Amino acid sequence: MGWWHPERTRLPQRRLRRAIPLAGFVVLASALTGCSTDTQWERFGMPEITTVQGEHILHLWQGAWIAALVTGVITWALIIGVPIWFRRRSDDEVPVQTRYNLPIEIFYTIFPVIMVIAFFSQTVRVQNVALEHVEDPDVVVTVVGQKWQWTFNYPHDGENVFVSGTGDDIPQLVIPVDKTIEFELYSPDVIHNFGIPAFAMRMDVVPGNNNSYQVTPTEIGVYDGKCYELCGAYHSRMLFTVAVVSEADYEAYLDDLAASEDTSSDEPIKGGKYAEELITTGEHDDEHEGGHE
């Protein structure tokens, strides 16, 4: 009853019925191409992901975009199509008057709730995968973000080796491919954020808090990293690169660092006690008063 009117010819209706499945097929085919990860368009703007954990995040991102696009196409089709299809065809015609449609109203109420539940459950699932910690990672790197650069500490043969840098001499983080890497994050001064776009992971580096996350890189290469937190005047200089190398090259790199006294130490270089201890109110007041004496 709702789609048929006695004064309408059958030809437009048949054309519409043929066009709807065709349009649906085009939309579905376009959406499914988003599951590929060959180009940035197919990844919906995400960079090429090179970690096991990042693949889960990428699939969540793609799924969210596909759901949003399908919902948008259906919504705009209804907004534009209904006025066109049910318009007045002649001066003496009265379009079909529908007061309400209970099934559609129930659908419009239930379906958004289902979408929210689906998005929430998938987000929690991917978050749990991304933040999961194995008990014995292959490599533990102590990452220190300080004003205004990064320091990377590696355990090696019972001692600590490290590399640091400046805004003019950007440091490089070296890690082995196909190994579980844990980044332990410290800051002795302000909040920074340690992020690597190709890994689809980043996390705040908070003074007095030992944040950490793990990744498993899957491809050898050199990737960019940076601070994602506006941490002060020289925030833009907090850049670094990540070199994912073979296990043999990784061990050779650590041996080179251990051969120099300038890049080896007994303990990880964390920048001071406030990297692991919160500044208390009393200490802050004492420092503030001392500055005026």
Coordinates of C-alpha atoms in Angstrom, one line a residue:
M1 CA 0.0 0.0 0.0
G2 CA 2.7 2.5 0.9
W3 CA 4.7 2.1 -2.3
W4 CA 1.8 1.7 -4.8
H5 CA -0.7 4.3 -5.9
P6 CA -3.5 3.6 -8.4
E7 CA -2.7 6.6 -10.6
R8 CA 1.0 5.7 -11.0
T9 CA 2.1 3.7 -14.0
R10 CA 3.9 0.4 -13.4
L11 CA 7.0 1.4 -15.5
P12 CA 8.6 3.8 -13.0
Q13 CA 7.9 1.3 -10.2
R14 CA 9.6 -1.5 -12.1
R15 CA 12.6 0.8 -12.8
L16 CA 12.9 1.7 -9.2
R17 CA 12.7 -1.9 -8.1
R18 CA 15.5 -2.8 -10.5
A19 CA 17.6 0.3 -9.5
I20 CA 17.4 -0.4 -5.7
P21 CA 19.2 -3.8 -5.8
L22 CA 21.8 -2.4 -8.3
A23 CA 22.5 0.6 -6.0
G24 CA 22.8 -1.7 -3.0
F25 CA 25.2 -3.9 -4.9
V26 CA 27.4 -0.9 -5.8
V27 CA 27.4 0.4 -2.3
L28 CA 28.3 -3.1 -0.9
A29 CA 31.0 -3.6 -3.5
S30 CA 32.5 -0.2 -2.7
A31 CA 32.4 -0.9 1.0
L32 CA 34.0 -4.3 0.8
T33 CA 37.0 -2.8 -1.1
G34 CA 37.8 -1.0 2.1
C35 CA 38.8 -4.3 3.7
S36 CA 41.9 -4.3 1.6
T37 CA 45.0 -2.5 2.9
D38 CA 47.0 -1.8 -0.3
T39 CA 46.5 1.9 -0.4
Q40 CA 45.7 4.7 2.0
W41 CA 42.3 5.2 0.4
E42 CA 41.4 1.6 1.1
R43 CA 42.7 2.0 4.7
F44 CA 40.5 5.1 5.1
G45 CA 43.4 7.4 5.8
M46 CA 45.4 5.1 8.1
P47 CA 49.1 4.6 7.3
E48 CA 50.4 1.1 6.4
I49 CA 50.3 -0.9 9.6
T50 CA 53.3 -3.1 10.4
T51 CA 52.4 -4.7 13.8
V52 CA 50.1 -7.6 14.8
Q53 CA 48.3 -5.3 17.3
G54 CA 47.9 -2.5 14.8
E55 CA 46.1 -4.8 12.3
H56 CA 43.3 -5.2 14.8
I57 CA 43.0 -1.5 15.2
L58 CA 43.0 -1.0 11.4
H59 CA 40.2 -3.5 11.0
L60 CA 38.1 -1.7 13.6
W61 CA 38.8 1.6 11.9
Q62 CA 37.7 0.2 8.5
G63 CA 34.6 -1.5 10.0
A64 CA 33.5 1.8 11.6
W65 CA 33.9 3.7 8.3
I66 CA 32.0 1.0 6.3
A67 CA 29.2 1.0 8.8
A68 CA 29.1 4.8 8.8
L69 CA 29.1 5.0 5.0
V70 CA 26.3 2.4 4.6
T71 CA 24.2 4.1 7.2
G72 CA 24.8 7.5 5.5
V73 CA 23.9 6.1 2.0
I74 CA 20.6 4.6 3.3
T75 CA 19.7 7.7 5.3
W76 CA 20.4 10.1 2.4
A77 CA 18.6 7.8 0.0
L78 CA 15.5 8.0 2.2
I79 CA 15.8 11.7 2.7
I80 CA 16.1 12.4 -1.0
G81 CA 14.2 9.5 -2.5
V82 CA 11.0 9.7 -0.5
P83 CA 10.1 13.3 -1.5
I84 CA 10.8 12.5 -5.1
W85 CA 8.9 9.2 -5.2
F86 CA 5.9 10.4 -3.2
R87 CA 5.6 13.8 -4.7
R88 CA 2.4 15.1 -6.2
R89 CA 2.2 14.1 -9.9
S90 CA -0.7 16.3 -10.9
D91 CA -2.7 19.2 -9.5
D92 CA -5.7 17.0 -8.7
E93 CA -3.7 14.2 -7.1
V94 CA -3.3 13.8 -3.3
P95 CA -0.2 11.9 -2.4
V96 CA -0.5 8.9 -0.1
Q97 CA -1.0 10.1 3.4
T98 CA 0.7 7.9 6.0
R99 CA 0.2 8.8 9.7
Y100 CA 2.7 6.3 11.1
N101 CA 4.4 3.0 10.3
L102 CA 5.0 1.0 13.4
P103 CA 7.5 -1.5 12.0
I104 CA 9.7 1.3 10.6
E105 CA 9.5 3.2 13.9
I106 CA 10.5 0.1 15.8
F107 CA 13.4 -0.4 13.4
Y108 CA 14.6 3.2 13.7
T109 CA 14.7 2.7 17.5
I110 CA 16.2 -0.7 17.7
F111 CA 18.8 -0.6 15.0
P112 CA 20.8 2.4 16.4
V113 CA 20.9 0.7 19.7
I114 CA 22.3 -2.4 18.1
M115 CA 24.9 -0.4 16.2
V116 CA 26.0 1.3 19.5
I117 CA 26.3 -2.1 21.2
A118 CA 28.3 -3.5 18.3
F119 CA 30.7 -0.6 18.1
F120 CA 31.2 -0.7 21.9
S121 CA 31.8 -4.4 22.0
Q122 CA 34.3 -4.3 19.1
T123 CA 36.1 -1.3 20.5
V124 CA 36.5 -3.1 23.9
R125 CA 37.7 -6.3 22.2
V126 CA 40.3 -4.4 20.1
Q127 CA 41.4 -2.4 23.1
N128 CA 42.0 -5.5 25.1
V129 CA 44.1 -7.0 22.3
A130 CA 46.1 -3.8 21.8
L131 CA 46.8 -3.5 25.6
E132 CA 47.4 -7.1 26.3
H133 CA 50.8 -7.9 28.0
V134 CA 52.6 -11.2 27.7
E135 CA 54.4 -12.2 30.8
D136 CA 57.8 -12.6 29.2
P137 CA 58.3 -10.3 26.2
D138 CA 61.3 -10.8 23.9
V139 CA 62.7 -7.3 24.3
V140 CA 62.0 -4.6 26.9
V141 CA 62.9 -1.0 25.9
T142 CA 62.8 1.7 28.6
V143 CA 61.7 4.8 26.8
V144 CA 62.2 8.2 28.5
G145 CA 60.6 11.3 27.2
Q146 CA 62.2 14.5 28.5
K147 CA 62.3 18.1 27.5
W148 CA 62.9 17.9 24.6
Q149 CA 63.9 14.6 23.3
W150 CA 63.9 10.8 23.8
T151 CA 66.2 8.3 25.4
F152 CA 66.0 4.6 24.6
N153 CA 67.4 2.1 27.1
Y154 CA 68.1 -1.6 26.2
P155 CA 69.2 -4.4 28.6
H156 CA 72.3 -6.2 27.2
D157 CA 74.4 -8.8 28.9
G158 CA 73.6 -7.7 32.4
E159 CA 74.1 -4.0 31.8
N160 CA 72.2 -1.2 30.2
V161 CA 72.9 0.4 26.8
F162 CA 71.2 3.5 25.6
V163 CA 70.9 6.1 22.9
S164 CA 69.6 9.6 23.1
G165 CA 69.3 12.6 20.8
T166 CA 68.5 16.2 20.3
G167 CA 66.2 18.2 18.0
D168 CA 69.1 18.5 15.5
D169 CA 70.3 14.9 16.0
I170 CA 67.1 12.7 16.0
P171 CA 67.6 9.4 17.8
Q172 CA 66.7 6.1 16.4
L173 CA 64.9 3.2 18.2
V174 CA 66.1 -0.2 17.0
I175 CA 64.0 -3.3 17.6
P176 CA 64.0 -6.8 16.1
V177 CA 61.2 -8.0 13.7
D178 CA 58.7 -10.7 14.7
K179 CA 59.5 -10.3 18.4
T180 CA 57.3 -9.1 21.2
I181 CA 58.6 -5.7 22.2
E182 CA 57.5 -4.0 25.4
F183 CA 57.9 -0.2 25.8
E184 CA 58.2 1.0 29.4
L185 CA 57.4 4.7 29.4
Y186 CA 58.9 7.3 31.8
S187 CA 59.1 11.0 32.0
P188 CA 61.0 13.1 34.6
D189 CA 59.3 16.4 33.8
V190 CA 56.0 16.9 31.9
I191 CA 53.5 14.7 30.1
H192 CA 54.7 13.5 26.7
N193 CA 53.1 10.9 24.4
F194 CA 55.1 8.1 22.7
G195 CA 53.6 7.2 19.3
I196 CA 54.5 5.4 16.1
P197 CA 51.9 5.8 13.3
A198 CA 53.0 2.6 11.5
F199 CA 52.3 0.6 14.7
A200 CA 48.9 2.3 15.2
M201 CA 49.8 2.7 18.9
R202 CA 50.6 5.6 21.1
M203 CA 50.4 6.2 24.9
D204 CA 51.0 9.0 27.4
V205 CA 54.3 9.2 29.1
V206 CA 53.4 10.6 32.6
P207 CA 55.8 11.6 35.4
G208 CA 55.5 9.2 38.3
N209 CA 53.5 6.6 36.3
N210 CA 55.0 3.5 34.7
N211 CA 52.9 3.2 31.5
S212 CA 53.7 0.5 29.0
Y213 CA 52.5 -1.3 25.9
Q214 CA 53.7 -4.1 23.7
V215 CA 53.9 -4.5 19.9
T216 CA 55.0 -7.2 17.5
P217 CA 56.5 -5.7 14.4
T218 CA 56.0 -7.7 11.3
E219 CA 58.0 -5.9 8.6
I220 CA 61.6 -4.7 8.4
G221 CA 61.9 -1.0 7.6
V222 CA 62.4 2.5 9.1
Y223 CA 59.3 4.3 10.4
D224 CA 58.7 7.7 11.9
G225 CA 57.8 8.4 15.5
K226 CA 57.0 11.5 17.5
C227 CA 55.4 13.0 20.6
Y228 CA 51.6 13.3 20.3
E229 CA 51.2 15.5 23.5
L230 CA 51.6 19.3 23.3
C231 CA 54.4 19.2 26.0
G232 CA 55.9 22.7 25.7
A233 CA 57.8 25.2 23.6
Y234 CA 59.9 22.6 21.7
H235 CA 57.3 19.9 21.4
S236 CA 57.8 19.9 17.6
R237 CA 61.5 18.8 18.1
M238 CA 60.5 15.5 19.9
L239 CA 61.0 13.3 16.8
F240 CA 62.6 9.9 16.4
T241 CA 62.8 7.1 13.9
V242 CA 62.2 3.3 14.5
A243 CA 64.3 0.8 12.6
V244 CA 62.8 -2.7 12.6
V245 CA 65.7 -5.0 11.8
S246 CA 66.6 -8.7 11.8
E247 CA 67.5 -10.3 15.1
A248 CA 71.2 -10.6 14.1
D249 CA 71.3 -6.9 13.2
Y250 CA 69.7 -6.0 16.5
E251 CA 72.2 -8.0 18.5
A252 CA 75.1 -6.4 16.5
Y253 CA 73.6 -2.9 17.2
L254 CA 73.5 -3.6 21.0
D255 CA 77.1 -4.8 20.8
D256 CA 78.2 -1.5 19.2
L257 CA 76.4 0.5 21.9
A258 CA 78.0 -1.7 24.6
A259 CA 81.5 -1.1 23.2
S260 CA 81.3 2.6 24.1
E261 CA 81.3 4.0 27.6
D262 CA 79.2 7.0 26.4
T263 CA 76.3 4.7 25.6
S264 CA 76.4 2.1 28.4
S265 CA 75.5 2.3 32.1
D266 CA 74.6 0.1 35.1
E267 CA 71.0 1.2 35.2
P268 CA 68.5 2.6 32.7
I269 CA 68.8 6.4 32.2
K270 CA 65.4 7.7 33.4
G271 CA 66.2 11.4 34.0
G272 CA 65.7 11.7 37.8
K273 CA 63.5 10.5 40.6
Y274 CA 60.4 12.2 39.3
A275 CA 60.3 9.7 36.5
E276 CA 59.2 7.1 39.0
E277 CA 57.9 9.3 41.9
L278 CA 55.1 11.8 41.9
I279 CA 55.9 15.3 43.0
T280 CA 54.1 15.9 46.3
T281 CA 52.5 19.2 47.2
G282 CA 55.1 19.9 49.9
E283 CA 58.0 19.4 47.5
H284 CA 56.4 21.6 45.0
D285 CA 55.9 24.4 47.6
D286 CA 59.5 24.1 48.8
E287 CA 60.8 24.4 45.2
H288 CA 58.5 27.3 44.6
E289 CA 59.6 29.1 47.8
G290 CA 63.3 28.4 47.1
G291 CA 63.0 30.1 43.7
H292 CA 62.1 33.4 45.4
E293 CA 64.9 33.4 48.0

